[in-house]
Amino acid sequence: MINIERLSKKFGHSVVVDDISFSVGSGEVLGFLGPNGAGKSTTMKMIAGFLAPTSGVIQVCGFDVAKQPIEVKKKIGYLPEGGSSYGEMTPLQYLDFIARARGLGGSRKTMRKDEVIDRLHLEKVLGQSIETLSKGFKKRVGLAQAILHDPDVLVLDEPTDGLDPNQKHEVRKFIESIASEKVIVISTHILGEVDAICSRAIIIDEGRIVADDTPEGLRNRSSSNKLDDVFREITQAKLS
Amino acid sequence: MNGVITIFRRELGSYFATPVAYVFIVIFLIMSGALTFYLGHLYERGQADLNPFFQFHPWLYLFLVPAIAMRLWAEERKTGSIELLITLPISVGQAVVGKYLAAWLFIGIALALTFPLWLTVNYLGEPDNGVIFTAYLGSFLMAGGFLSIGACISATTRNQVIAFIITVVICFVFLLAGSPLVLNFFKIWIPQNIVDSLALLSFLTHYSSIARGVIDVRDLVYFVSLIGCWLYANALVVDMKKAD
């Protein structure tokens, strides 16, 4: 459902994403790993249609991001890295705005809104402006926004960043519960998370894919059988 | 069209969700009133018209419209919400128009709230209400012109203060394009015939004829095409600089 071919992104002279190709199919949960600045967020921003690639092709559900951006954006639910939203709005107003922007109307709109509010436990904060919410609630509002239109493809940039262990657990459970029928790409720094919810992991470093395997397969690459060690070995190989 | 309406509604709502709207409206009403009575001598003139009111609008807008326009895009970029906006299935053009119309209507609301002045002159005498209506229209169009400049400049930076200052300067140049102050500055280094056509771009010239009650198609075309050009530039700038 997501097809990426020879994707590159340059900012000035620095190459942030360097000729990467991969595809993700339905039912897959792809964990995107890598050190800070490796190009994870940049890649996700390009999939979501926020950044234009320098070269290469991205297809989502058969639509080309560069040629049919609106079609692609309809198919994707996207959680930006900062989870940024309009702080002065309440979650209710915000979800209402997103629903309109996504073309949801009438009973379907009410139904979807009720469902995401229920699934992400937002009932208590519906009338409070988003900027006054705790980090955990802000993140959940961001997630609610991303899944509101029940998209086929979810691109979540660090969905559990800044959450406490309980909230992390909840978000993971939530992602697991919807995983079977969707394509999900998540980026994370927490390797345990990859083990818990991803069916596949890609490690990128300095804009290139350095590993593409199941969490199981990755772990087997290290004698200690720990993802942390594999991650360090792969991304620091050139340092030693 | 749906995209435009969605953005328009959100934007207009956000003005009233924060103190921005109330502060702006109150300041606008106080200042326009003060200028009309103290500098314009509405009462002392002994004439039932609103010229003293309308003649100060270009100067009032010079500072107040950039204050409204500066947040349009700079704030989106600063908070990062632009990432959300761009990844919604709404085109940049729709977002530009939606935001612009919301801000324009908002200024329109502030302008409409000056109606007590209109009531006052009607109470005191028998003004030509046709002229007053035309002047309101001209004032609204001019505000739209200022706003389109401000919206475009706002998209070039994440910093609202910079957006404000640059917008004021550009608006000032447009306002006084026909005056020696601006013309002499350009005369030194560009050919005379270009300087002459520059003079035609003056806000003040086009506004003052409408404010006198004369609707000339050329003035309307001027404002509408000016707004169109700046908004087109606005969309280009958003597209180019959204991720910086």
CSV table of C-alpha atoms in Angstrom, one decimal:
chain,number,residue,atom,x,y,z
A,1,MET,CA,0.0,0.0,0.0
A,2,ILE,CA,3.0,2.3,0.5
A,3,ASN,CA,5.6,2.0,-2.2
A,4,ILE,CA,8.8,4.0,-2.0
A,5,GLU,CA,11.3,4.0,-4.8
A,6,ARG,CA,14.7,5.6,-4.7
A,7,LEU,CA,13.6,8.4,-2.4
A,8,SER,CA,16.1,11.2,-1.7
A,9,LYS,CA,15.8,14.5,0.1
A,10,LYS,CA,18.4,17.2,0.2
A,11,PHE,CA,18.3,20.3,2.3
A,12,GLY,CA,20.9,22.6,0.6
A,13,HIS,CA,24.0,20.4,0.4
A,14,SER,CA,23.2,18.0,3.1
A,15,VAL,CA,21.6,14.8,2.1
A,16,VAL,CA,19.0,13.8,4.7
A,17,VAL,CA,17.4,10.9,3.0
A,18,ASP,CA,19.7,9.0,0.6
A,19,ASP,CA,18.2,6.8,-2.1
A,20,ILE,CA,15.9,4.6,0.0
A,21,SER,CA,13.3,2.1,-1.3
A,22,PHE,CA,10.9,-0.1,0.5
A,23,SER,CA,7.2,-1.0,0.5
A,24,VAL,CA,4.7,-1.8,3.2
A,25,GLY,CA,1.7,-3.9,2.8
A,26,SER,CA,-1.7,-4.2,4.5
A,27,GLY,CA,-1.6,-5.6,8.0
A,28,GLU,CA,2.0,-4.6,8.5
A,29,VAL,CA,3.2,-2.4,11.4
A,30,LEU,CA,6.5,-1.0,10.3
A,31,GLY,CA,8.8,0.4,13.0
A,32,PHE,CA,11.1,3.1,11.8
A,33,LEU,CA,14.2,3.2,13.9
A,34,GLY,CA,17.4,5.2,13.8
A,35,PRO,CA,19.4,7.8,15.7
A,36,ASN,CA,18.3,11.4,15.9
A,37,GLY,CA,18.8,13.1,12.5
A,38,ALA,CA,18.8,9.9,10.6
A,39,GLY,CA,16.0,10.9,8.3
A,40,LYS,CA,13.0,9.2,9.9
A,41,SER,CA,10.8,12.2,10.3
A,42,THR,CA,11.9,13.6,7.0
A,43,THR,CA,10.8,10.4,5.3
A,44,MET,CA,7.5,10.4,7.1
A,45,LYS,CA,6.9,14.0,6.2
A,46,MET,CA,7.4,13.1,2.6
A,47,ILE,CA,5.0,10.2,2.8
A,48,ALA,CA,2.4,12.5,4.4
A,49,GLY,CA,2.9,15.0,1.6
A,50,PHE,CA,4.3,17.8,3.7
A,51,LEU,CA,7.7,17.8,2.1
A,52,ALA,CA,8.4,17.3,-1.5
A,53,PRO,CA,11.1,14.7,-2.3
A,54,THR,CA,14.2,15.9,-4.1
A,55,SER,CA,14.0,12.7,-6.2
A,56,GLY,CA,12.2,9.4,-6.1
A,57,VAL,CA,8.6,8.3,-6.1
A,58,ILE,CA,6.2,7.7,-3.2
A,59,GLN,CA,3.0,5.8,-3.9
A,60,VAL,CA,0.2,5.4,-1.3
A,61,CYS,CA,-2.7,3.2,-2.2
A,62,GLY,CA,-1.7,3.5,-5.9
A,63,PHE,CA,-1.7,7.3,-5.9
A,64,ASP,CA,1.5,9.2,-6.5
A,65,VAL,CA,2.2,11.7,-3.7
A,66,ALA,CA,3.7,14.3,-6.0
A,67,LYS,CA,1.0,14.0,-8.7
A,68,GLN,CA,-2.2,13.3,-6.7
A,69,PRO,CA,-1.4,14.8,-3.3
A,70,ILE,CA,-5.0,15.4,-2.3
A,71,GLU,CA,-6.0,11.7,-3.0
A,72,VAL,CA,-3.0,10.5,-1.0
A,73,LYS,CA,-3.8,12.8,1.9
A,74,LYS,CA,-7.3,11.5,2.0
A,75,LYS,CA,-6.0,8.0,2.5
A,76,ILE,CA,-3.5,8.8,5.2
A,77,GLY,CA,-3.8,9.6,8.9
A,78,TYR,CA,-0.8,11.5,10.0
A,79,LEU,CA,0.5,12.3,13.5
A,80,PRO,CA,3.3,15.0,13.2
A,81,GLU,CA,6.3,14.7,15.4
A,82,GLY,CA,5.4,17.5,17.8
A,83,GLY,CA,1.8,16.4,17.7
A,84,SER,CA,1.2,20.0,16.8
A,85,SER,CA,-2.3,21.3,16.7
A,86,TYR,CA,-4.3,24.5,17.2
A,87,GLY,CA,-3.8,25.2,20.9
A,88,GLU,CA,-6.7,27.6,21.3
A,89,MET,CA,-9.3,25.1,20.2
A,90,THR,CA,-10.9,22.5,22.4
A,91,PRO,CA,-10.5,18.8,21.4
A,92,LEU,CA,-14.2,18.8,20.4
A,93,GLN,CA,-13.8,21.9,18.1
A,94,TYR,CA,-10.6,20.5,16.8
A,95,LEU,CA,-12.0,17.1,15.9
A,96,ASP,CA,-15.0,18.9,14.3
A,97,PHE,CA,-12.6,20.9,12.2
A,98,ILE,CA,-10.6,17.8,11.1
A,99,ALA,CA,-13.8,16.0,10.3
A,100,ARG,CA,-15.0,18.8,8.0
A,101,ALA,CA,-11.5,19.1,6.4
A,102,ARG,CA,-11.7,15.4,5.8
A,103,GLY,CA,-15.1,15.6,4.3
A,104,LEU,CA,-16.9,13.6,6.9
A,105,GLY,CA,-20.5,14.7,7.4
A,106,GLY,CA,-23.8,13.9,9.0
A,107,SER,CA,-24.2,10.7,11.0
A,108,ARG,CA,-20.8,9.3,9.9
A,109,LYS,CA,-19.1,12.4,11.4
A,110,THR,CA,-20.9,12.0,14.7
A,111,MET,CA,-20.2,8.3,14.8
A,112,ARG,CA,-16.5,8.6,14.0
A,113,LYS,CA,-16.1,11.4,16.5
A,114,ASP,CA,-17.8,9.5,19.3
A,115,GLU,CA,-15.7,6.4,18.5
A,116,VAL,CA,-12.3,8.1,18.6
A,117,ILE,CA,-13.3,10.1,21.7
A,118,ASP,CA,-14.3,6.8,23.3
A,119,ARG,CA,-11.2,4.8,22.2
A,120,LEU,CA,-8.7,7.5,23.3
A,121,HIS,CA,-10.6,8.4,26.5
A,122,LEU,CA,-11.0,12.1,25.7
A,123,GLU,CA,-14.4,12.5,27.3
A,124,LYS,CA,-13.0,14.4,30.3
A,125,VAL,CA,-11.1,17.1,28.4
A,126,LEU,CA,-13.4,17.8,25.5
A,127,GLY,CA,-14.2,21.3,26.6
A,128,GLN,CA,-10.7,22.4,27.6
A,129,SER,CA,-8.4,24.2,25.2
A,130,ILE,CA,-5.7,21.9,23.8
A,131,GLU,CA,-2.8,24.1,25.0
A,132,THR,CA,-3.8,23.6,28.6
A,133,LEU,CA,-3.9,19.8,28.3
A,134,SER,CA,-1.2,17.5,29.6
A,135,LYS,CA,1.3,16.0,27.2
A,136,GLY,CA,-0.4,12.7,27.3
A,137,PHE,CA,-3.8,14.2,26.4
A,138,LYS,CA,-2.2,16.3,23.7
A,139,LYS,CA,-0.7,13.2,22.1
A,140,ARG,CA,-4.0,11.4,22.3
A,141,VAL,CA,-5.8,14.3,20.7
A,142,GLY,CA,-3.2,14.1,17.9
A,143,LEU,CA,-3.9,10.4,17.5
A,144,ALA,CA,-7.6,10.9,17.5
A,145,GLN,CA,-7.2,13.4,14.7
A,146,ALA,CA,-5.1,10.9,12.8
A,147,ILE,CA,-7.6,8.1,12.9
A,148,LEU,CA,-10.7,10.1,12.7
A,149,HIS,CA,-11.5,9.4,9.1
A,150,ASP,CA,-10.6,5.7,9.6
A,151,PRO,CA,-7.7,5.9,7.1
A,152,ASP,CA,-6.1,2.9,5.4
A,153,VAL,CA,-2.7,4.2,6.1
A,154,LEU,CA,-1.4,5.6,9.4
A,155,VAL,CA,1.9,7.5,9.6
A,156,LEU,CA,2.7,8.1,13.3
A,157,ASP,CA,5.9,10.0,14.1
A,158,GLU,CA,6.9,9.1,17.7
A,159,PRO,CA,3.4,8.3,18.9
A,160,THR,CA,4.5,7.4,22.4
A,161,ASP,CA,7.2,10.1,22.9
A,162,GLY,CA,6.7,12.0,26.2
A,163,LEU,CA,4.1,9.7,27.6
A,164,ASP,CA,4.3,7.9,31.0
A,165,PRO,CA,4.5,4.1,31.0
A,166,ASN,CA,0.8,3.7,31.5
A,167,GLN,CA,0.0,5.9,28.6
A,168,LYS,CA,2.6,4.3,26.4
A,169,HIS,CA,1.0,1.0,27.2
A,170,GLU,CA,-2.4,2.3,26.2
A,171,VAL,CA,-1.2,3.8,23.0
A,172,ARG,CA,0.5,0.5,22.1
A,173,LYS,CA,-2.6,-1.5,22.9
A,174,PHE,CA,-4.5,0.9,20.7
A,175,ILE,CA,-2.2,0.5,17.8
A,176,GLU,CA,-2.3,-3.3,18.1
A,177,SER,CA,-6.0,-3.2,18.1
A,178,ILE,CA,-6.3,-1.5,14.8
A,179,ALA,CA,-3.2,-3.0,13.2
A,180,SER,CA,-4.7,-5.9,11.3
A,181,GLU,CA,-6.7,-4.0,8.8
A,182,LYS,CA,-4.3,-1.1,8.2
A,183,VAL,CA,-0.8,-0.1,7.1
A,184,ILE,CA,1.0,1.5,9.9
A,185,VAL,CA,4.3,3.2,9.9
A,186,ILE,CA,5.6,4.4,13.3
A,187,SER,CA,8.9,5.9,14.3
A,188,THR,CA,10.2,5.4,17.8
A,189,HIS,CA,13.3,5.5,19.9
A,190,ILE,CA,12.0,2.8,22.2
A,191,LEU,CA,13.3,-0.5,21.0
A,192,GLY,CA,11.0,-2.4,23.3
A,193,GLU,CA,8.1,-0.9,21.5
A,194,VAL,CA,9.3,-2.4,18.2
A,195,ASP,CA,9.3,-5.8,19.8
A,196,ALA,CA,5.8,-5.2,21.3
A,197,ILE,CA,3.9,-4.0,18.3
A,198,CYS,CA,5.9,-4.0,15.1
A,199,SER,CA,5.8,-6.8,12.6
A,200,ARG,CA,8.8,-5.4,10.8
A,201,ALA,CA,11.6,-2.9,11.6
A,202,ILE,CA,13.7,-0.7,9.4
A,203,ILE,CA,16.7,0.9,10.8
A,204,ILE,CA,18.0,4.0,9.0
A,205,ASP,CA,21.2,5.8,9.6
A,206,GLU,CA,22.4,8.9,7.8
A,207,GLY,CA,19.6,8.7,5.4
A,208,ARG,CA,20.2,5.1,4.3
A,209,ILE,CA,18.5,1.8,5.2
A,210,VAL,CA,20.9,-0.2,7.2
A,211,ALA,CA,18.6,-3.0,8.3
A,212,ASP,CA,15.2,-4.3,7.2
A,213,ASP,CA,14.0,-7.3,9.1
A,214,THR,CA,11.4,-8.6,11.6
A,215,PRO,CA,12.2,-7.7,15.2
A,216,GLU,CA,12.9,-11.4,15.8
A,217,GLY,CA,15.4,-11.5,12.9
A,218,LEU,CA,17.1,-8.3,14.1
A,219,ARG,CA,17.5,-9.7,17.6
A,220,ASN,CA,19.1,-12.8,16.3
A,221,ARG,CA,21.9,-10.7,14.7
A,222,SER,CA,23.3,-10.0,18.1
A,223,SER,CA,24.9,-12.6,20.4
A,224,SER,CA,23.1,-11.1,23.4
A,225,ASN,CA,19.7,-11.3,21.6
A,226,LYS,CA,18.9,-7.7,22.5
A,227,LEU,CA,17.5,-5.1,20.1
A,228,ASP,CA,19.5,-2.4,21.9
A,229,ASP,CA,22.7,-4.1,21.1
A,230,VAL,CA,21.8,-4.7,17.5
A,231,PHE,CA,20.8,-1.1,17.1
A,232,ARG,CA,24.1,0.1,18.6
A,233,GLU,CA,26.2,-2.3,16.5
A,234,ILE,CA,24.5,-1.3,13.3
A,235,THR,CA,24.4,2.5,13.7
A,236,GLN,CA,27.8,2.8,15.3
A,237,ALA,CA,29.6,0.4,13.1
A,238,LYS,CA,31.4,3.1,11.2
A,239,LEU,CA,32.5,4.9,14.4
A,240,SER,CA,34.7,2.1,15.6
B,1,MET,CA,-14.9,25.2,-2.1
B,2,ASN,CA,-15.6,23.0,1.0
B,3,GLY,CA,-11.9,23.3,1.9
B,4,VAL,CA,-12.1,27.1,1.8
B,5,ILE,CA,-15.2,27.1,4.0
B,6,THR,CA,-13.7,24.7,6.5
B,7,ILE,CA,-10.5,26.8,6.9
B,8,PHE,CA,-12.6,30.0,6.9
B,9,ARG,CA,-14.8,28.8,9.8
B,10,ARG,CA,-11.8,27.6,11.9
B,11,GLU,CA,-9.9,30.9,11.4
B,12,LEU,CA,-12.9,33.1,12.2
B,13,GLY,CA,-13.6,31.0,15.2
B,14,SER,CA,-10.0,31.3,16.4
B,15,TYR,CA,-10.2,35.1,16.4
B,16,PHE,CA,-13.0,35.0,18.9
B,17,ALA,CA,-11.6,32.1,20.9
B,18,THR,CA,-8.7,34.4,22.0
B,19,PRO,CA,-8.6,38.0,23.1
B,20,VAL,CA,-7.3,39.0,19.6
B,21,ALA,CA,-10.7,39.8,18.3
B,22,TYR,CA,-11.9,41.9,21.2
B,23,VAL,CA,-8.7,43.9,21.6
B,24,PHE,CA,-8.6,44.6,17.8
B,25,ILE,CA,-12.2,45.7,17.6
B,26,VAL,CA,-12.0,47.9,20.7
B,27,ILE,CA,-8.8,49.6,19.6
B,28,PHE,CA,-10.1,50.1,16.1
B,29,LEU,CA,-13.3,51.7,17.3
B,30,ILE,CA,-11.5,54.0,19.8
B,31,MET,CA,-8.9,55.1,17.4
B,32,SER,CA,-11.2,55.7,14.5
B,33,GLY,CA,-13.5,57.6,16.8
B,34,ALA,CA,-10.7,59.7,18.3
B,35,LEU,CA,-9.3,60.5,14.9
B,36,THR,CA,-12.7,61.5,13.5
B,37,PHE,CA,-13.5,63.9,16.3
B,38,TYR,CA,-10.2,65.3,17.4
B,39,LEU,CA,-8.2,65.5,14.2
B,40,GLY,CA,-11.2,65.4,11.8
B,41,HIS,CA,-13.3,67.9,13.7
B,42,LEU,CA,-16.5,66.1,12.8
B,43,TYR,CA,-18.7,68.4,14.9
B,44,GLU,CA,-16.9,71.7,14.3
B,45,ARG,CA,-17.0,71.4,10.5
B,46,GLY,CA,-20.8,71.7,10.7
B,47,GLN,CA,-21.3,69.3,7.7
B,48,ALA,CA,-23.3,66.1,7.9
B,49,ASP,CA,-20.9,63.7,6.2
B,50,LEU,CA,-18.3,61.1,7.2
B,51,ASN,CA,-15.3,62.5,5.4
B,52,PRO,CA,-13.4,63.2,8.6
B,53,PHE,CA,-14.0,59.5,9.5
B,54,PHE,CA,-12.9,58.0,6.2
B,55,GLN,CA,-9.9,60.1,5.5
B,56,PHE,CA,-8.0,58.5,8.4
B,57,HIS,CA,-8.7,55.0,7.4
B,58,PRO,CA,-5.6,54.5,5.3
B,59,TRP,CA,-3.4,55.5,8.3
B,60,LEU,CA,-5.4,53.4,10.7
B,61,TYR,CA,-5.1,50.4,8.5
B,62,LEU,CA,-1.5,50.9,8.0
B,63,PHE,CA,-0.9,49.7,11.5
B,64,LEU,CA,-3.9,47.7,12.4
B,65,VAL,CA,-4.3,45.5,9.4
B,66,PRO,CA,-0.6,44.3,9.5
B,67,ALA,CA,-1.3,43.4,13.2
B,68,ILE,CA,-4.1,41.1,12.1
B,69,ALA,CA,-2.2,39.7,9.1
B,70,MET,CA,1.0,39.0,10.8
B,71,ARG,CA,-0.3,35.9,12.6
B,72,LEU,CA,-2.0,34.3,9.6
B,73,TRP,CA,0.9,32.1,8.5
B,74,ALA,CA,3.8,33.0,10.8
B,75,GLU,CA,2.0,31.6,13.7
B,76,GLU,CA,1.2,28.3,11.9
B,77,ARG,CA,4.8,28.0,11.1
B,78,LYS,CA,6.0,28.8,14.5
B,79,THR,CA,3.7,26.3,16.3
B,80,GLY,CA,4.1,23.7,13.6
B,81,SER,CA,0.4,23.5,13.0
B,82,ILE,CA,1.2,24.2,9.3
B,83,GLU,CA,2.3,20.6,9.1
B,84,LEU,CA,-1.1,19.4,10.1
B,85,LEU,CA,-2.8,21.9,7.7
B,86,ILE,CA,-0.7,20.9,4.7
B,87,THR,CA,-1.3,17.2,5.3
B,88,LEU,CA,-5.1,17.6,5.4
B,89,PRO,CA,-6.7,17.0,2.0
B,90,ILE,CA,-7.0,20.7,1.4
B,91,SER,CA,-4.9,22.5,-1.2
B,92,VAL,CA,-2.6,25.3,-0.4
B,93,GLY,CA,-4.7,27.6,-2.5
B,94,GLN,CA,-7.9,26.8,-0.5
B,95,ALA,CA,-6.1,27.4,2.7
B,96,VAL,CA,-4.7,30.7,1.5
B,97,VAL,CA,-8.2,31.9,0.4
B,98,GLY,CA,-10.0,30.6,3.5
B,99,LYS,CA,-7.6,32.3,5.9
B,100,TYR,CA,-7.6,35.5,3.9
B,101,LEU,CA,-11.4,35.7,3.7
B,102,ALA,CA,-11.8,35.0,7.5
B,103,ALA,CA,-9.4,37.8,8.3
B,104,TRP,CA,-11.0,40.2,5.8
B,105,LEU,CA,-14.5,39.5,7.1
B,106,PHE,CA,-13.2,40.0,10.6
B,107,ILE,CA,-11.9,43.5,9.7
B,108,GLY,CA,-15.3,44.0,8.0
B,109,ILE,CA,-17.0,43.3,11.3
B,110,ALA,CA,-14.9,45.9,13.0
B,111,LEU,CA,-15.6,48.3,10.3
B,112,ALA,CA,-19.3,47.6,10.4
B,113,LEU,CA,-19.3,48.3,14.2
B,114,THR,CA,-18.5,51.9,13.5
B,115,PHE,CA,-22.2,52.3,12.5
B,116,PRO,CA,-23.0,54.6,15.4
B,117,LEU,CA,-21.1,57.3,13.5
B,118,TRP,CA,-23.3,56.8,10.6
B,119,LEU,CA,-26.4,57.1,12.9
B,120,THR,CA,-24.9,60.2,14.4
B,121,VAL,CA,-24.5,62.1,11.2
B,122,ASN,CA,-28.0,61.0,10.1
B,123,TYR,CA,-29.4,62.3,13.4
B,124,LEU,CA,-27.5,65.6,13.0
B,125,GLY,CA,-28.3,66.3,9.4
B,126,GLU,CA,-29.1,64.8,6.0
B,127,PRO,CA,-25.9,63.2,4.7
B,128,ASP,CA,-25.7,61.5,1.3
B,129,ASN,CA,-26.0,57.9,2.4
B,130,GLY,CA,-25.0,56.7,-1.1
B,131,VAL,CA,-21.6,58.4,-0.7
B,132,ILE,CA,-21.2,56.9,2.8
B,133,PHE,CA,-22.0,53.4,1.6
B,134,THR,CA,-19.5,53.7,-1.3
B,135,ALA,CA,-16.9,55.0,1.1
B,136,TYR,CA,-17.5,52.0,3.4
B,137,LEU,CA,-17.0,49.8,0.4
B,138,GLY,CA,-13.8,51.6,-0.6
B,139,SER,CA,-12.5,51.3,2.9
B,140,PHE,CA,-13.3,47.6,3.0
B,141,LEU,CA,-11.5,47.1,-0.3
B,142,MET,CA,-8.5,49.0,0.8
B,143,ALA,CA,-8.3,47.0,4.0
B,144,GLY,CA,-8.4,43.9,1.8
B,145,GLY,CA,-5.5,45.2,-0.2
B,146,PHE,CA,-3.4,45.8,2.9
B,147,LEU,CA,-4.4,42.4,4.2
B,148,SER,CA,-3.3,40.5,1.1
B,149,ILE,CA,0.1,42.1,1.4
B,150,GLY,CA,0.3,41.2,5.1
B,151,ALA,CA,-0.9,37.6,4.5
B,152,CYS,CA,1.8,37.1,1.9
B,153,ILE,CA,4.6,38.6,4.1
B,154,SER,CA,3.4,36.6,7.0
B,155,ALA,CA,4.1,33.4,5.1
B,156,THR,CA,7.7,34.4,4.5
B,157,THR,CA,8.7,34.2,8.2
B,158,ARG,CA,8.1,32.4,11.5
B,159,ASN,CA,8.5,35.6,13.4
B,160,GLN,CA,5.3,37.7,13.7
B,161,VAL,CA,7.2,40.9,14.7
B,162,ILE,CA,9.2,40.8,11.5
B,163,ALA,CA,6.1,40.1,9.5
B,164,PHE,CA,4.4,43.1,11.0
B,165,ILE,CA,7.3,45.5,10.4
B,166,ILE,CA,7.9,44.5,6.8
B,167,THR,CA,4.2,44.6,6.1
B,168,VAL,CA,3.9,48.1,7.4
B,169,VAL,CA,6.8,49.2,5.3
B,170,ILE,CA,5.4,47.7,2.1
B,171,CYS,CA,1.9,49.0,2.8
B,172,PHE,CA,3.4,52.4,3.4
B,173,VAL,CA,5.1,52.3,0.0
B,174,PHE,CA,1.8,51.2,-1.7
B,175,LEU,CA,-0.1,53.8,0.2
B,176,LEU,CA,2.1,56.7,-0.8
B,177,ALA,CA,3.2,55.3,-4.2
B,178,GLY,CA,2.0,58.5,-5.9
B,179,SER,CA,3.6,60.9,-3.6
B,180,PRO,CA,7.0,62.6,-4.0
B,181,LEU,CA,8.4,60.8,-1.0
B,182,VAL,CA,8.2,57.4,-2.6
B,183,LEU,CA,8.6,58.6,-6.2
B,184,ASN,CA,11.8,60.5,-5.6
B,185,PHE,CA,13.3,57.5,-3.9
B,186,PHE,CA,12.7,55.4,-6.9
B,187,LYS,CA,13.5,58.1,-9.5
B,188,ILE,CA,17.2,57.8,-8.8
B,189,TRP,CA,17.6,54.3,-10.0
B,190,ILE,CA,14.7,53.3,-12.2
B,191,PRO,CA,13.5,54.8,-15.5
B,192,GLN,CA,10.9,57.5,-15.6
B,193,ASN,CA,8.2,55.6,-17.3
B,194,ILE,CA,8.3,52.9,-14.7
B,195,VAL,CA,8.2,55.5,-12.0
B,196,ASP,CA,5.1,56.9,-13.6
B,197,SER,CA,3.3,53.6,-13.7
B,198,LEU,CA,4.4,53.1,-10.0
B,199,ALA,CA,2.4,56.2,-9.2
B,200,LEU,CA,-0.7,54.4,-10.6
B,201,LEU,CA,-0.3,51.8,-7.9
B,202,SER,CA,-1.1,54.2,-5.1
B,203,PHE,CA,-3.7,53.0,-2.6
B,204,LEU,CA,-4.4,56.6,-1.6
B,205,THR,CA,-5.4,57.7,-5.2
B,206,HIS,CA,-7.7,54.8,-5.7
B,207,TYR,CA,-9.2,55.0,-2.3
B,208,SER,CA,-9.8,58.7,-2.2
B,209,SER,CA,-11.9,58.6,-5.4
B,210,ILE,CA,-14.1,55.8,-4.0
B,211,ALA,CA,-14.3,57.5,-0.6
B,212,ARG,CA,-15.7,60.6,-2.3
B,213,GLY,CA,-18.5,58.4,-3.6
B,214,VAL,CA,-17.3,57.8,-7.1
B,215,ILE,CA,-17.2,54.1,-8.1
B,216,ASP,CA,-14.8,53.8,-11.0
B,217,VAL,CA,-14.4,50.3,-12.5
B,218,ARG,CA,-10.7,51.0,-12.7
B,219,ASP,CA,-10.4,51.4,-8.9
B,220,LEU,CA,-12.3,48.2,-8.3
B,221,VAL,CA,-10.2,46.3,-10.9
B,222,TYR,CA,-7.1,47.8,-9.2
B,223,PHE,CA,-8.0,46.5,-5.7
B,224,VAL,CA,-9.3,43.1,-6.9
B,225,SER,CA,-6.3,42.4,-9.0
B,226,LEU,CA,-3.9,43.6,-6.3
B,227,ILE,CA,-5.5,41.2,-3.9
B,228,GLY,CA,-5.4,38.4,-6.4
B,229,CYS,CA,-1.7,39.0,-7.1
B,230,TRP,CA,-0.6,39.0,-3.5
B,231,LEU,CA,-2.7,36.0,-2.7
B,232,TYR,CA,-1.2,34.1,-5.6
B,233,ALA,CA,2.3,35.0,-4.3
B,234,ASN,CA,1.1,34.0,-0.8
B,235,ALA,CA,0.3,30.5,-2.0
B,236,LEU,CA,3.7,30.2,-3.8
B,237,VAL,CA,5.5,31.3,-0.7
B,238,VAL,CA,3.6,28.9,1.6
B,239,ASP,CA,4.5,26.1,-0.8
B,240,MET,CA,8.1,27.0,-0.9
B,241,LYS,CA,8.8,27.8,2.7
B,242,LYS,CA,6.3,25.6,4.6
B,243,ALA,CA,9.0,23.4,6.0
B,244,ASP,CA,11.8,25.9,6.8
